[in-house]
Every structure is written in structure tokens, then in C-alpha cells.
Amino acid sequence: MASDNAAGAHPDIVQALVRANADHALAYGQDVYTEQARQLFNDLFGRQVRTEFVYGGTGANVLALACMLKPADSVVCTEMAHIAVDEAGAPERILGAKLQTRPSPDAKLTPQDILDVVHLRGNIHHAQPAVVSITQATELGTLYSAGEVREICAVAHQHGLLVHMDGARLANAAAALGASPQALRSFTVDAGVDVLSFGGTKAGLVFGEAVVFFNTGLGDRVENIRKQITQLHSKMRFISAQYIELLRTDLFFKLGGQANAMALALYEKTRHHESLGLHAPPAVNSLFPTIQPRAAQALQDWAFFWDWDAPNHKYRWMTAWDVKSQDIDTFAEAVSQALKI
Amino acid sequence: MASDNAAGAHPDIVQALVRANADHALAYGQDVYTEQARQLFNDLFGRQVRTEFVYGGTGANVLALACMLKPADSVVCTEMAHIAVDEAGAPERILGAKLQTRPSPDAKLTPQDILDVVHLRGNIHHAQPAVVSITQATELGTLYSAGEVREICAVAHQHGLLVHMDGARLANAAAALGASPQALRSFTVDAGVDVLSFGGTKAGLVFGEAVVFFNTGLGDRVENIRKQITQLHSKMRFISAQYIELLRTDLFFKLGGQANAMALALYEKTRHHESLGLHAPPAVNSLFPTIQPRAAQALQDWAFFWDWDAPNHKYRWMTAWDVKSQDIDTFAEAVSQALKI
Amino acid sequence: MASDNAAGAHPDIVQALVRANADHALAYGQDVYTEQARQLFNDLFGRQVRTEFVYGGTGANVLALACMLKPADSVVCTEMAHIAVDEAGAPERILGAKLQTRPSPDAKLTPQDILDVVHLRGNIHHAQPAVVSITQATELGTLYSAGEVREICAVAHQHGLLVHMDGARLANAAAALGASPQALRSFTVDAGVDVLSFGGTKAGLVFGEAVVFFNTGLGDRVENIRKQITQLHSKMRFISAQYIELLRTDLFFKLGGQANAMALALYEKTRHHESLGLHAPPAVNSLFPTIQPRAAQALQDWAFFWDWDAPNHKYRWMTAWDVKSQDIDTFAEAVSQALKI
Amino acid sequence: MASDNAAGAHPDIVQALVRANADHALAYGQDVYTEQARQLFNDLFGRQVRTEFVYGGTGANVLALACMLKPADSVVCTEMAHIAVDEAGAPERILGAKLQTRPSPDAKLTPQDILDVVHLRGNIHHAQPAVVSITQATELGTLYSAGEVREICAVAHQHGLLVHMDGARLANAAAALGASPQALRSFTVDAGVDVLSFGGTKAGLVFGEAVVFFNTGLGDRVENIRKQITQLHSKMRFISAQYIELLRTDLFFKLGGQANAMALALYEKTRHHESLGLHAPPAVNSLFPTIQPRAAQALQDWAFFWDWDAPNHKYRWMTAWDVKSQDIDTFAEAVSQALKI
């Protein structure tokens, strides 16, 4: 339950990677795998998009934002955003840009958050809000509905801001919101998102993420910038081939759904422990129980998971695509044991 | 009432600058004026400090922080801090560092704010809190007592963080807290501050700020970094000579005190307008009245001052060192007229 | 002979600064002095230009380039360029951009230098040459003719590059090339330069430089970026007032010419020392004599000047606007004495 | 012959990656694979080193340098260095540091190059040379002998500079210089190198590079900085497992040697074409023939390879670990055909 990064890669994806090793291929994305993977992204979103592959999730976010920002711009996001909290200051160092963070109890940004900062635009003393970045599914395991994303994009665009979506857990969101290309489009491109970090690693890949430009003009310099921020893989076919496998069937939606289902199962099997404070089923693949120190320690020693809000004894249980019902039963039993300590 | 930056320079300081023009002097600080100014800083603080001059306030803050930060570090400050709000993202661009902002109704950081973020240290996914930056007097015209600064420094140092003080309005703070070198030392070097941005421009200079290293080892690379961040003045004697004039008498404390006294006078003459919501005398040189739009507009048209919190009709009246009682009377009368609209 | 930065400021300019101190003025350039100074720049160049003031020369260059560069771009300049050698890495730190330096015996860039790097454009592995930066007068005291600048601009523009001119010593160049607005225009705006760093400090100011956008669209974000790179002076009238004095008469050309004339006089009075290797009169205000160590040391002890190429015993004598014939006589006599050692 | 990046991955390495997918593993390097891989690096170098894994080669170089540089420092390297030419300005953007490039006909830095720049140290106007970066094997396919590296390190250390080695093609260098751990140590750790970018991708991996700190103290912040520069792979076992396979046998030396041998075979089979100008056998795995345009075009159309020095009709033929004698025969035959055009 430590992280969706603790899972390995799906066997089909690994096999696709192995198959891609058959022959020489031109480096840096001039290969047939990359061409085919890009076409699958076009198909998935039902239009011509610009898709570029990178190594990792922080790299995807930084690359997307680097293509969207001008000097003295800032990024509006919640104070829980991965870019603001969990990337060790990568955006500030590599983008040289301020993150204008907004308080948010549920890790979701609201249109009002945008309205609250647009007055900074035009004032030379302030960094200029220029990009809104939202995370789907959020860092707290909540979801934006398609309507909510649409409203955020509308307000942002109305005031001249662009919208980036950090989709490190896009598979979980897509599975929860309809598990179809149509559903995925409804809260991304159809809602007005300009650039999307399309998560691969947490969705079952060995490595590799994609940055999808719906607003294709923003990608004019993306290849130069990708190299400049250290995210160009020379043997790119090995990323592309994994994405082909993920997208040519319904694997993307299936793996996201499996992780979600296991989180729900864990919720069902542990919600009766009132002390955990699990009052609502998870929207995607994480639970945030409250556990007293001794019990938490015992449980973590047995199977590691992360602290979330240490002072308040909050922890995070996160299910990956490879968790099985049996795992949930075993873990729930361990929880029951630990809570007796 | 627009800003302490709308004032000119004190005539004595201008004359000191004129006198410094008498002859050739070695450039880049190798001159007798700079030597003498540095000695006056040593005298002011009662010990050997390292003092370097820069052009402006944002430059002073960025230089100080650049000397204190290592890669992947962050700066802890309030969400109202000048470095976080009013420097157009200079710290993020030039330092490449995250500002870890904390909510604060009175623009003052507390020891608890530090304790709330120290758990980020040691976690490789988070920027590492390494410097605490406090503003004295604050952006809201409040003050830290010597004891409060002492406590902040103690907690910071205990957890391995350094302390920077942004003293753009240090003269106002010093005047309010005792108006003597001893008083100034009590809330700076004696309290444990490591590096101080020592404001000059708002205190009556034509241009020029000082960065004072109490923790002198932090200044080992300051001259290289000053040049690298565009803050090295070739004809440095012109800054040094102004500081000599500011510090060789009690002008520094006097000008800060004059600005403070005028803000108090304005408070006394306008507090009876209940709609302004001025419930307590100013600690230094600013008032934050609430004014309804039509009255505010009329008053701003007559004599410009800044919005502070536009949605809530809050404005900022700020007195400079050169404001006189007569100016206050005239302005207070204008306020009375405007409120009748 | 140390530097044109060792001179003070011209008395007329200092008096203009003193006069500007008469009253309150809006901060940050919203004042009548700044408006008037901008108009004088329009007049000087015979068209509507965009002029912004900054503190110093490195700041001017960095601001100009920051307005001209996109991510992953590079700047083409000679390996002797001030931005490449004498700014302590400011461009790399603040711009995050590569300087593509070219060897040049006379510190002048050629059209061929541009042609030699344009093939890098379009290749994602290389930083993209996007701006050509030339220095006028150069770091070696040489000059570009109007025709040479025109040719550089033509080649640059033809290949999609912009042209920046570092005019820290523009006054010396302008004086040498005609000493009139027409002459100045001929090798700047009329030649196709896009953005000009218009030197003030070396031309007799206390402090302050100007950035002039002939390609005015490049200045759209200049005010935000100026603040972000720490170069916005709050009491801007003090810079503007000095520029007004410099430009409202022919002072700019006169001071540049005086420095040039004194370098020529020094050349005439020392050229007979064959060991100095002074074979041609200076184009502007510097000489680069060869002096053996003992003589150089004796002379430097008496009146400091800088090493230029230490391994080859080359030194730099530089005359400022305030050097007088008597100074030259004295210095030339000292040279004769020293060479007898 | 396009690039050693056009090869796939060695089958044994791919299988090691597949095996590592067997189970959950803690993320971010807290796994047994990473522990074992680190131990293999200790064994390889015969001492306790600090080894950290990253995604790619540019990332490895930037991470290494980020751990070695202080503000206002510069990196000394040849003008052909990969960091200077082929990383799209990544060092400048992410490090904010100047690369002090030196001309070099054979892409090798000399001790004299270091001596020529050390005089910049201590001068606040210049970026401070602090790290020497050399590439082994070089971008021109040349090699430093162990003695040459030793001398460079000695001179660098004597003047207070550190030494970084970019070993993207370390396998080729190691194979050419002895093909044993002892030989590898002789020109790296035993010679005094402080930090090594240990190439994996060109040596037969799917992805992944290592940064090896011989000067282990320099690695104190490496984990934070790795995350900050976007180079932390969450599922790190997949990189570690590949390195285990590369190092637990002699695969590393064998693959490097195979590529070298094929370049030599190609040399032997094409040197008789005088127009190619191949006058000496390759030290490692690349040849730089001169080919007239029409022949080059025909050959590139048939099997892509890169231009090297377009104006002079120089090209680069590069052999990868997977090239076989049959491939060389076919290619050499094609060369003969093309030259007849």
C-alpha cells in the first residue's frame, strides 16, 4: 500500500518493450514506434494532438509548463499540488517561475481561486498568473468532474491564462469517470485543457510519461526544451512501445480501474474501524486513514506506507494496478490486528 | 501618502553624494568612502560585521538569500512577504528556490510556522527549508519585538535553519523600538539574525541598500554573487557616501521616527471616521483604512495611494520621512471631504 | 587611467540629480522626469522608441537579452564580449542561456561568425542561436563602422536572429563616428539594431543605464522582467533626470569625445617608447601597451590600471571623460620614468 | 552507423529488466536491486564509492556538476564537449553556470588549458573556474591515457578545481585501455577524478545512467538535487537491475570492445579510399571520414549517419555494441559503391 510506484510494470507492457528491442531504430524519436504511439494518442483524443515522450512525471510537468510560461509569469495551483510539494523545487529551479499556491481542503482548485489572483496581472511588482495547473486525480484522491474542469478552463481562458493538467494518475481518473476515450476527452481536451501530462509510470509502465499538447501551438519549441531539461531519451522507442501497448487495447482504463477497485475494497473492509475516520468511499485509489502512532508503526513495519499529515496522525494507503483481492484481505486483517495493540 | 518611495532623498544625503564626486576613486568598492561606511556599520552593530552595498531592495534580498541557500533548499516566509509578493518572482528566477509561504494575518512569522515545516527536511521529494526570512517592519506595518525575533532565531537555528531579515523599512522599526544602536542591535544581531537587508532607499537615500552579514562566513562568496546578480555598482562610493551620512549622525533613526510620527498623526486625525476602521495606532509608518469606492477614487485622484486589498476596499496610506504636520492636516481634511461624497 | 568607472559624475549631471530632489514624485517611473527623458530618446533617434531605465550595465544587458530570448536559445558574441567575460556569469545564471562565443582578435564579430553558427538552428541537440550581441565600442577599444553593423544586422535578420548592441561605451563610439544624432543613428537604429544598452555610468552619470528598444514589440514584457531581475529603481526620477541632462545638450557626445581625445594624446606622448608596442592611434578611449613587469609594477603602484593579458604583459590604459591634458602629461612623464627602471 | 543510441539493448540486460519485474519493490531506490548494483560499483572500483542512478546522460552530467558547483562558478571544458555543444544549453539553464570552453583540435583538454584560466579565480568580475569536465572517450573518438587524466587532476586539484569525467562512452574507453577493472580504475578513481558520469545507455541498456562519486562528500545533497532536476526514477529497480547485469560479468567491457573492434574493421575496409582521409585507426568506436556531397547523400539515404562538420564535408560513422562483421562488410561495400557516383 506504499505507492503506485512500488508496483512493477504490467507483463504485457514489459513484453512490448522486449519486442521493441528486435532491431536498430533511429534515435531520438525518429522511429516507427514513436510514430505509431503518437497516432494512438490522436485516436484516443479524437483529433490531431502533439504528443512528446519524456522519462518521468516531474519532467513531464516541468516540460509542459516550460512550454506555457513567459518570463515573470507564475503558475496557479493548490498548495497540495505535486508540483508545489513533491518535486523538490524543480519548477522553481528549472522554470525560474513562482507557483502561486492556493489553500484547498480537498486538493481541488476552484474558479474562484483564479478570480482571486487575476488582479495581479498587469502589476509589474507581481509575478503574472499565466498558467493554471490542476491535478487529476488529485493528490488527495479526489476528482474533478468534467464540468468542473470545463468551468476552470473557461474562467482561465477568459482572463488570458492557460490550463495544464497533471495527469500522473490520469488512468485512475479516467477509469472512475467512465473508462472510455469519450469520458477521458470530456474532462481533458473537450473541457478546454491546453496541455496534459499523461501519466504512464503509475499506470503500469517501466518508465516513461507523455506530454500531450491539445493547444498544439504551445508545442513549437517542445523538442528543444525537452532536451534542455534533460528529458530526451535517445532510445525513445522503448517508451513509445510501452505506450502503444497501453493504448492499443483498453489496458489503460483497466489498470486504473483495478487500482480503484482495490482501494474501494480496502475501504469496505476497514471502514468499520471508527478510529480510522474513513467516512466516504475513495474516488480513485487512495485512502487517508487516521491511525494512532503505535498501531501505525506496527503496520508500517509490516508493510510500508507513507505518512501524510504526521502531526495529525494521517497516513496514506495507495493501491496500485497490480493489487489483488487477496492482498486487500491480508492487509485489512493486518489493520485489524494492529488496531488491537 | 503613496509610498515611502515617492519621497525624494534627504538634502544632507544628497549633499554627501555631491561631495563624494570631488575626485577620482577606485571603482567597485576599493575606495575610502566604502571603507569608512563599512566601519560605521561595525560601530552601529558594536562588532565586526561584513557589509556590502547594492543598488536596490530586491537586489539586497536576493543577494542575501543567494549567500544562504544551497541547491534544493527553500525559504520560509509569510505569504505577505515582499520577497513572495512584490518582487515579481525575482527569488524564484535568480535563486531557483522555492518560497515556502505561511499564512499570517499580521504578516508576522511565528516559531510555530518553522516547526510546521521542519519535517520536510530530510525528505528528498520536498524542497528543504533552510532559511527563514522575516520582514521588519512588516509589509502590514507591524513589528517583531526583540524577544520575538530572538525566539524565531532560536527555533530556526535549533533545526539547522538560518535567519534573514528584510529590513527595507528597518529605519521605521528601529525608530519605533528605541531609536538607538542598542535597540537596533536587540532585534537584529543580538537576537540571532544571520544576514540583514539594511534599507536605505526608503530611509532617505537617492539609491542604494546594504547587506549586512552578522554571520560573516556566509559572505565568503558575496562579491562574486553580487556581480553575478547585476547588483555591483562600479562607482560604489556614491552609495557608500550616502550611508556615511545616514549613519555618522542619528539621521537614520530620526528619519524613521519622523515617518512614524506622521502616520500616528494621520491616525489621530482620521480615526474618528468609523467607516475607515482604524482601531489601533500604527506601529510604524502605515495605515490600512477601509474606504468605499467613490470616496477612495476621489481621494486617489487628488493624491495617489495604493490599493491593498481591493475586493475588501482596503487601502494603504504610507508616510515617508519627508512628510510634515501640515501635509497631514491637509490630507486629513481631504479625507473628511471625500467621505462626505 | 584605471577605468572610466573610476571617474566621478559630471557636475552638470550631479546638479540635475540635485534639482530632481525638489519634490515628491510618483515612484517606479510614473514621474515627469522619466516621461521627459523618454521623449529625449525619441528625439535623439528620430522616431518613437521604447526606453527603460535600469541601475547598471550588466543589468541593462541582461534585461535586453531577457526580452529577446526564448527557452533553449543562445546568444552569439565574441569571446571577449563583456557579457561573456566580465559579468561573472550573470547571463548564464539569470537568463539560463548559453553564450555561443566566437574567437576574435579585435573583439569584433563578423557576418561570417553568424553564418558559422546558423546551422545549429533546427537541431534539437544544440542551443538555438537567436540573438547576436555586439559591443560598441568594443572591449578592445575598436569600433564597428555603420556599414559593418548594417551588414551584421542584415545577415542576422536574414537567418531569423535579433541583434543586441552593448553600448556601455556608446558615448565614445558616437563621438568617434561623427558626434551627432545622425551619426549615432547610422550605426544603431538605422543599421538595424533591435535593442540597445545605452551606457550612462561610463558617460558621466552617478548611476543608471538605459535600454532602448528600436524593435518596440520586444519590450512588451520589459517592465515585469526588469523588476524580476532586480533592476527596477523605485525613485526612478533620479536616473531619468541625469539622462535628461546628458541628452538635452550635446554633453553625451562631448564627454565621449573628451575621453577619446585624451587617449589619443596619451598615444601621441608615449608611442615613441617602442617597447610599448603602440603602433596605431586608439579608435576611442583605451590603449593596450606591453610593459615589462618591473616597470608595470612601478607605474601601477603610482596610479592603478588593469592588467589585460597578464601572460603577455599587456595592460589597459583607459581614459575617462574627466581626464585633462595636464593629467596626460603627468602620466606620460611617469611612463617615461618607469620605463627607465 | 548512425549512433550508438540507435542500437537496442543487449538481450541479457533486457532479460534482467524483465526479471526485476517479478514483485513489488520499494520505490525511489530503497530496493534490493539498487543496493546490489551499488555494491557492484564498489567492487568495480575497489573501494566505497557513492553511486546514484538517473535516467539519461545529460541528466547524469547536470547532476554531477550541480553537486560540484557553487554560485558564480564555471566549468572548464573543450569547445567540443558534449555538455557545451550537444545538451541544448541544459547546463546553463539548470546549473545557471558558465561553461568556460577551450579550443581543442582533438577534443582533449590539456593541463595548460587549466593553467590558462586559473588566473580568473579571485576576480569578482569573472565566473570562477571551479570544475574541470573531460569526456572519456571524447566526442572525437580520442582517448585520454591514464597518465593524462592523472596530470589533469593534479593540476586541477593543485589550483582548487574539481574534476568531472563525462563517461557516456566509458565502456569504449575502458575496453580500449585494458578491458579490466584495474584499467578502468587507472584512468578514473586512481587518476584523481572526483565524480564520474558512468554511461549505460550507449553501453547496451534500455535506459539509465549512473553518477559515481569517488569524492563521496560531494554527494551529500545528490538525492535532493536529483529529484529537483527531474532525474529521480520512482521505479528505480529497473535501472539498477540493468546495471547489475552489466557489471556482474564482463559484459561492460565486452560490449565496449565489440563496438571498438567493428570501428577498426570498418577502418581497415575503407582506408584505401584516399578521399575519405582516414589516416589512423580509431581509438574507440568512431570514424570521421570526408565524403563529397553526392556520395554522402547516397550513403545516408541508404543508412543514416550524422554530419559532423558540414562545411568541410566531414561525417561521423559510429559503431554500436551490436554491430557485426557482416554489417561492416555490407557497409564498406556500400561506401565503395557510393564513392563511384
Coordinates of C-alpha atoms in Angstrom, one line a residue, chain B residues 28 66 69-73 96-97 122-126 128 221 223-228 232, chain D residues 28 66 69-73 96-97 122-126 128 221 223-228 232:
Chain B
Y28 CA 33.9 48.6 -7.3
A66 CA 21.8 33.6 -2.6
L69 CA 20.9 28.8 0.2
K70 CA 22.2 25.5 -1.2
P71 CA 20.6 23.6 -4.1
A72 CA 17.1 22.2 -3.4
D73 CA 16.7 24.5 -0.4
G96 CA 15.9 28.9 -8.4
A97 CA 14.5 28.3 -5.0
G122 CA 15.5 15.1 5.1
N123 CA 12.7 14.1 2.6
I124 CA 14.2 14.1 -0.9
H125 CA 10.8 14.8 -2.5
H126 CA 10.5 18.2 -0.9
Q128 CA 14.5 21.7 2.1
R221 CA 31.2 34.5 -2.0
E223 CA 31.3 39.8 -4.0
N224 CA 31.2 37.2 -6.9
I225 CA 27.5 36.7 -6.4
R226 CA 26.7 40.4 -6.2
K227 CA 28.3 40.9 -9.6
Q228 CA 26.5 37.8 -11.0
L232 CA 27.6 45.6 -8.3
Chain D
Y28 CA 13.0 5.6 -5.2
A66 CA 25.2 20.5 -9.8
L69 CA 29.5 23.9 -8.3
K70 CA 28.9 26.9 -6.1
P71 CA 27.2 30.1 -7.2
A72 CA 29.3 32.2 -9.7
D73 CA 31.5 29.1 -10.5
G96 CA 23.0 28.7 -14.2
A97 CA 26.7 28.3 -14.7
G122 CA 39.7 35.6 -7.2
N123 CA 38.5 38.3 -9.7
I124 CA 34.9 39.2 -8.9
H125 CA 34.1 40.2 -12.5
H126 CA 34.7 36.7 -13.8
Q128 CA 35.2 31.3 -11.1
R221 CA 22.9 16.6 -1.4
E223 CA 19.4 12.8 -3.8
N224 CA 17.7 16.1 -3.3
I225 CA 19.2 17.6 -6.4
R226 CA 18.4 14.5 -8.5
K227 CA 14.8 14.9 -7.7
Q228 CA 15.0 18.7 -8.3
L232 CA 14.7 10.5 -10.0

